[in-house]
Amino acid sequence: MASSFFSEFGLLWYLKELSRNEFNSFKEKLKQETLHLGLQQIPWAHVKKATREVLATLLVKHYKEAQAWDVAFTIFQKINREDLCQKARRECAGHTKTYRAHVKEKFSEAWSRDSVRRCCGYVDKELTQKERRCLEVLFAPEEPRKRTVILTGARGVGKTTVLAKLMLAWAEDSLYQRKFSYVFHLCCREVRQVTATSLAALICRDWSDSLAPIAEIAAEPEKLLFILDGFEELMCDLDGPESDLCSDWMAQRPVQVVLSSLLRRKVLPESSLLVATAPACTRFLERRLGHAEVETLLGLTEDEMLLSFSCTFRKRWRGAEAFRFIRSNRQLLSLCQIPVLCWATGACLRREMERGKDLALTCRRATSLYSSFVLNLFTPRGARCPDEESRARLRGLCSLAAEGMWSDTFVFGEEDLRRNGLADSDIPALLDTKALRRGGGPGGASYTFLHLCIQEVCAALFYFVKGHAAHPSPAVGRAEAVLAAHMKRTKAQWVFLPCFLFGLLNEEEQRKLGAFPGARLGQEEVRRAVEQHLRGVPRGQLDGLVLYYCLFEMEDEAFVRWAVDLFPEVSFLISDPMDLIVLAYCLARCSALRTLGFSIQNVFVATPVTGYQLLYWNNICSVLTASENLEELRVSDSNLPGPALVTLINHLKHPRCRLQILRMNNVSFSAESRCFFELFSQSPVLKHLDLSGTRISHDDCKLLCNALNNPACNIEKLLLAGCGLLADDCEGFKEVLMRSTTLKILDLSYNCVGNGLSLLCEALCLPACALRGLALVGCQLKEACWEHLRDVVLGNRNLTHLDLGINDMKDEDLNLLSEALKQPSCSLKSLGLLNCSITASGCRNLASILTGNPNLRILQIGYNNIENEGVTLLCEALLHPDCRLEKLGLGACQLTSACCEDLASVLTGSRCLKELHLAGNPLDRRGVQLLCAALRHPECGLQALRLNKAEFDEETQELLVAEEERIPCLTITHQ
C-alpha cells in the first residue's frame, strides 16, 4: 500500500463504514493478524475499549502508515468487506489524491493572489466555526435526500469566499470526508466562455490531461458534489423542453445544455448540487429545481464590521469612532455586510479622517461615500486633488466601467484596458491602489473591479469626467438611456448606477469633481437627461421605488419636490427596512399625490418592532394628513404588526386626512384590529372600503358592522370578497342593510355565506334598503337561495346591479329567477351570470328577460357553454324592439363562426348594443369577415368589440386592425 494515504484520517473513514458487529470482529481479527505477521501487538486492553477514532490513531502510531493499511486491508477481506479494499485501492491509485492536491494548490494560489483578501486581515482561509456548522448542515449524512441547495446572498457578501474555503477544507479532508469522494467547483463566469463540451471534459479540464479518471468518478455518482458558483452570470435557460437535455455526460453539447442537464437532473441525478447565486435568481431557481433547500448568507455582523474597521485603522479607537458614523446610516451599515465594501468603507473613512474631512458629510449617502473612495484612490497623500496622470487613469477606469456595464462585462482582459486608455504601465498602480483586483482563469490575466458597486460608481462618474461622446465603444449609451433601461428593469445587474447618476448631481459632489475640466458640462448634460427622462416616463411604467431611491441619493430639496409631483399615482413593494427611510424622505415632499399604494414584505419581522422602523413608518403615514390631494390608499399583501397598524389608523382618523378610498387587500391583522374597524365610524370622508382577501374573524365582522351602523359612517362601497366570512356573519350585515342609508355597493363574493343569504334577502326586500349593487360571485349558493333572490329582484326597487357568477345554476333555478327578472317592474340594469353552468336551453329564459325587461342594460354570461344554438335565441331577442341591452358578454361560450351571421344581423339591426364580448371563442377568418362587414354597415352602432387578436392568424389580425383604423369610434381589444 502506498505511503501517506490519508494517514489515520483516511483510515478512520473506512473504520466508520463498518457496522458495530463488523467493528468488533475487526478488533478480534487484529489480535490474530498481528500475531500471524509477527508484529508487535497493541495491548488488548487498549484495543478492546478503543473507539474508531482511537483505533485509527493506535494503528498508525504502532505500525506506521503503510503497514497499518496492509493490516487493515487483510482484515477487511476476512470480514467480507472487499468493497472497502477496492475503494481504497482506487483512491490510492492516484485520481482522488491527485485531484485533492490540485484543488488545494489551485485555491491556495487564488487566495494568496487576491490582494484585497490579504489586506482584510480578519478574513482567514480556514472555515470559521459558524461557516463550518452551516456547511455541515447543508449535506448532513442523516439527510440523504437533500441533494440540491441554493446558496443565496447579495453580490460580494462572501459566497465565493465561503465556497473557496469549502474546497480547501474538503481537499484537506476536514469537511465532507465521508460524504463526497469528489467535489467539483464550476465558476460560471469562466464556464460561460466555453462553447461545446461534455460534463466529463468540464470537470477534468484543468487537472487531468485525459478522461481516464471518469470511470472512477462515475462509479459512485451519489458521492459527487457539483458546485455552481455565480449562476446569475451563466445566462442558462432552464425552461427549455426536456428533449433538449442530455443524459450522457460524455456527449459534446453547448455548455448551457450541459449545465441545464445537470441542474434538471437529466444527467447524474444521484449527485448533489450546491448553486450559489444572487437573490434576483433565487426564486427562478427554486421554481425550476423543485425540492431545493435555500440558505442565505447574511454577511458580516456588526461586531465583525467593527473588527474590520479596527484592522484598517492604525489606532483602534479611531476605527470605532469612524464606525459610529456608519452605524447611524442604515443604508451604509447594510452595505458593510459585504466584506470587501466594509474594507473599502473603512479605507475611505481613514483617508478622509487623515485629510481632516467631516465624516458626517462623507457618510450622508452611498454616493458621497463611494465617490470619495474612488477619488481618494487617485489623489496622492497630502494633495488636494488628483494630478494630471491620475486624472487620466481615472478617466480610463471610468470608461472601462461604463463599457462593462453596457456590455454586461465584469471581467476584463488587458486589451479591454488598453481600448479604454489604460496602458500596461498603469496596471501595477491600479492594482496597488485596489482600484482593480487581479483575476485568473484559462484565458490568462484578467481584472475586475473591487465590487460591482464600485464599478457602478465609476460608470456614473464616466458621464461627468469624460462624457458619452468620447467613448470608443458604440455600445455605451447616453445618460438618459441609462435611466430608461433601469426604470424598465431591462438591466437587472444595474443596482446603483442610476442612483449614483442622480447622487453625483448633488452640489457637494459637484465640488469634489471641480478638479476635472469639463465636469460642469457633464453635470449640465446629465441633469438635462434626468429632467427629460422624468417628463417622458409613461404613468404605467414608473417603478416608484427606483425613482425614490435615485432622488434620495440626489438630496436636492427643490428637485425632489418637482420630481415627485410629476407622478400623482405611485405604488411600492417595501421589502427592506431601508425602503422605509427612502419613502419617508420622498413622500414628505409630495404635494400632488392622489393615489398611494404599497405592499410590505419582510420588513416588520423583528419582535418587538424596532423604534427606527416605527419612526420612519410614522413619517410615511404622515402623508395621509399632510397631502390635501391624497384620495386613495392601497395596502396589499402586507403583515402589519400591532404598533404599525395603530400608527396607520391614527393618521387615518386625523381630521386633516381627506382619504376617500381605502383598500386593504390580503393584509394580516394583529390583535389591535379593534381600533381599525372602529375607524370607519370616525372618518366622515371615507366612502370606499375594500378589504378583499383579508381574513376577517367573526368578532372582527361584528366590529365592522357596528361601525357601519354608526350614523357618522359614510361608507358607500364595501368590498369583502374572499374574507373568510360564514353564514353566521350575515346576521350583522342584515342589520347594516336595514339601518344604513349610505351603503350602496356590497361585494360578498368568494365567501361561504350559504344559508346566511336568507338573512340578507330579508333586509334587501325591505323598502328602506338603500343598496344598489350586490355581488355574490362564487358563494356556493344552494337551491333555496334562488327563491330568496327572486323575492329580492321583485321587491327591491333600488337594486340595479346583481352579480351571481361562478354559482351552479340549474335550469329550474334560472327559470325561477327569470320569472322575476322579465317583469317590467324589475329595476335591475346589470346582471352577471358568468360560469353558472347555463346551457343553450337556458338561453330561452335569458331571451325572455331581454324582451321583457326594458331596464336591463348589461348582461354578462361568458364561460357558459351556450354554443351557437343559445346565441341564436339571444340574437332574436336582441333584435326585439323592447330590448334595451347595451353590453353583452359572450366570452368563452364555445361559439363558432356558424353563429357570426346571427351576430352580424344584431350589429346592423340593434339600435342599443354598444359593446360585444367574444374573446375566447374558436372563431375563424370567415366569421371575423362577417362581423367586419357588419361593422362597416352605416346602421351599426357598436363602439367596442372584445376579441383577442392574438388568437387569429396574421391575415385576420391585419383585417381587425384595418377595421379599427377605418372606424375611429370603434375599439377592438381582448380586455
PDB file of N, CA, C and O in Angstrom, residues 19 48 114 164 166 223 235 237 318 382 401 485 488 495 563 567 645 835 918 922 959:
ATOM      1  N   SER A  19     -20.107  -1.730  10.402  1.00  0.00           N
ATOM      2  CA  SER A  19     -21.181  -1.799  11.394  1.00  0.00           C
ATOM      3  C   SER A  19     -20.565  -2.102  12.765  1.00  0.00           C
ATOM      4  O   SER A  19     -19.369  -2.405  12.879  1.00  0.00           O
ATOM      5  N   LYS A  48      -9.555  -3.210  22.948  1.00  0.00           N
ATOM      6  CA  LYS A  48     -10.916  -3.608  23.307  1.00  0.00           C
ATOM      7  C   LYS A  48     -11.820  -2.408  23.582  1.00  0.00           C
ATOM      8  O   LYS A  48     -12.979  -2.377  23.173  1.00  0.00           O
ATOM      9  N   ASP A 114      -5.063  37.134  -4.285  1.00  0.00           N
ATOM     10  CA  ASP A 114      -6.073  38.192  -4.115  1.00  0.00           C
ATOM     11  C   ASP A 114      -5.582  39.194  -3.071  1.00  0.00           C
ATOM     12  O   ASP A 114      -5.640  38.941  -1.868  1.00  0.00           O
ATOM     13  N   ALA A 164     -14.717  28.785  -1.683  1.00  0.00           N
ATOM     14  CA  ALA A 164     -13.275  28.522  -1.774  1.00  0.00           C
ATOM     15  C   ALA A 164     -12.784  27.840  -0.497  1.00  0.00           C
ATOM     16  O   ALA A 164     -11.985  26.892  -0.534  1.00  0.00           O
ATOM     17  N   LEU A 166     -14.640  26.020   1.424  1.00  0.00           N
ATOM     18  CA  LEU A 166     -15.207  24.672   1.372  1.00  0.00           C
ATOM     19  C   LEU A 166     -14.289  23.744   0.582  1.00  0.00           C
ATOM     20  O   LEU A 166     -13.992  22.622   1.012  1.00  0.00           O
ATOM     21  N   LYS A 223     -21.693  10.018  -4.575  1.00  0.00           N
ATOM     22  CA  LYS A 223     -20.594  10.589  -3.792  1.00  0.00           C
ATOM     23  C   LYS A 223     -19.994  11.815  -4.476  1.00  0.00           C
ATOM     24  O   LYS A 223     -18.880  12.229  -4.179  1.00  0.00           O
ATOM     25  N   MET A 235     -26.388  32.848 -17.556  1.00  0.00           N
ATOM     26  CA  MET A 235     -27.430  33.079 -18.557  1.00  0.00           C
ATOM     27  C   MET A 235     -27.920  31.748 -19.128  1.00  0.00           C
ATOM     28  O   MET A 235     -27.959  31.526 -20.338  1.00  0.00           O
ATOM     29  N   ASP A 237     -30.792  28.961 -19.644  1.00  0.00           N
ATOM     30  CA  ASP A 237     -32.245  28.840 -19.709  1.00  0.00           C
ATOM     31  C   ASP A 237     -32.672  27.479 -19.186  1.00  0.00           C
ATOM     32  O   ASP A 237     -32.325  26.450 -19.762  1.00  0.00           O
ATOM     33  N   ARG A 318      -9.838  54.994  16.734  1.00  0.00           N
ATOM     34  CA  ARG A 318     -10.265  55.800  15.585  1.00  0.00           C
ATOM     35  C   ARG A 318     -11.195  54.970  14.677  1.00  0.00           C
ATOM     36  O   ARG A 318     -12.153  55.502  14.103  1.00  0.00           O
ATOM     37  N   GLY A 382      -1.477  64.058   0.836  1.00  0.00           N
ATOM     38  CA  GLY A 382      -1.022  65.428   1.002  1.00  0.00           C
ATOM     39  C   GLY A 382      -1.532  66.369  -0.065  1.00  0.00           C
ATOM     40  O   GLY A 382      -1.466  67.589   0.101  1.00  0.00           O
ATOM     41  N   ALA A 401     -15.376  50.984 -16.844  1.00  0.00           N
ATOM     42  CA  ALA A 401     -16.556  50.626 -16.050  1.00  0.00           C
ATOM     43  C   ALA A 401     -17.834  50.800 -16.855  1.00  0.00           C
ATOM     44  O   ALA A 401     -18.721  49.934 -16.834  1.00  0.00           O
ATOM     45  N   ALA A 485     -33.309  52.341 -19.255  1.00  0.00           N
ATOM     46  CA  ALA A 485     -33.063  50.898 -19.116  1.00  0.00           C
ATOM     47  C   ALA A 485     -33.315  50.439 -17.687  1.00  0.00           C
ATOM     48  O   ALA A 485     -33.895  49.377 -17.452  1.00  0.00           O
ATOM     49  N   LYS A 488     -37.087  50.519 -16.559  1.00  0.00           N
ATOM     50  CA  LYS A 488     -37.856  49.431 -17.158  1.00  0.00           C
ATOM     51  C   LYS A 488     -37.338  48.069 -16.723  1.00  0.00           C
ATOM     52  O   LYS A 488     -37.828  47.041 -17.176  1.00  0.00           O
ATOM     53  N   VAL A 495     -27.675  47.935 -10.136  1.00  0.00           N
ATOM     54  CA  VAL A 495     -28.331  48.130  -8.840  1.00  0.00           C
ATOM     55  C   VAL A 495     -28.257  49.596  -8.423  1.00  0.00           C
ATOM     56  O   VAL A 495     -29.244  50.195  -8.002  1.00  0.00           O
ATOM     57  N   ALA A 563     -39.853  66.563  -8.860  1.00  0.00           N
ATOM     58  CA  ALA A 563     -39.913  65.232  -9.461  1.00  0.00           C
ATOM     59  C   ALA A 563     -41.070  64.399  -8.906  1.00  0.00           C
ATOM     60  O   ALA A 563     -41.797  63.751  -9.667  1.00  0.00           O
ATOM     61  N   PHE A 567     -45.693  62.640 -10.571  1.00  0.00           N
ATOM     62  CA  PHE A 567     -46.367  61.342 -10.555  1.00  0.00           C
ATOM     63  C   PHE A 567     -47.383  61.295  -9.423  1.00  0.00           C
ATOM     64  O   PHE A 567     -47.064  60.931  -8.285  1.00  0.00           O
ATOM     65  N   LEU A 645     -49.898  49.048  12.700  1.00  0.00           N
ATOM     66  CA  LEU A 645     -51.309  49.225  12.357  1.00  0.00           C
ATOM     67  C   LEU A 645     -51.913  50.397  13.120  1.00  0.00           C
ATOM     68  O   LEU A 645     -52.653  51.212  12.554  1.00  0.00           O
ATOM     69  N   ASN A 835     -70.040  31.817 -15.896  1.00  0.00           N
ATOM     70  CA  ASN A 835     -69.668  30.484 -15.405  1.00  0.00           C
ATOM     71  C   ASN A 835     -70.699  29.935 -14.419  1.00  0.00           C
ATOM     72  O   ASN A 835     -70.367  29.507 -13.315  1.00  0.00           O
ATOM     73  N   LEU A 918     -66.542  38.737 -27.313  1.00  0.00           N
ATOM     74  CA  LEU A 918     -66.496  37.428 -27.965  1.00  0.00           C
ATOM     75  C   LEU A 918     -65.147  36.724 -27.797  1.00  0.00           C
ATOM     76  O   LEU A 918     -64.907  35.684 -28.409  1.00  0.00           O
ATOM     77  N   PRO A 922     -63.724  29.892 -30.465  1.00  0.00           N
ATOM     78  CA  PRO A 922     -62.959  29.425 -31.633  1.00  0.00           C
ATOM     79  C   PRO A 922     -63.524  29.914 -32.963  1.00  0.00           C
ATOM     80  O   PRO A 922     -63.978  29.125 -33.808  1.00  0.00           O
ATOM     81  N   LEU A 959     -56.808  42.353 -40.739  1.00  0.00           N
ATOM     82  CA  LEU A 959     -58.181  42.745 -41.050  1.00  0.00           C
ATOM     83  C   LEU A 959     -58.811  43.509 -39.883  1.00  0.00           C
ATOM     84  O   LEU A 959     -59.457  44.560 -40.072  1.00  0.00           O
TER      85      LEU A 959
END
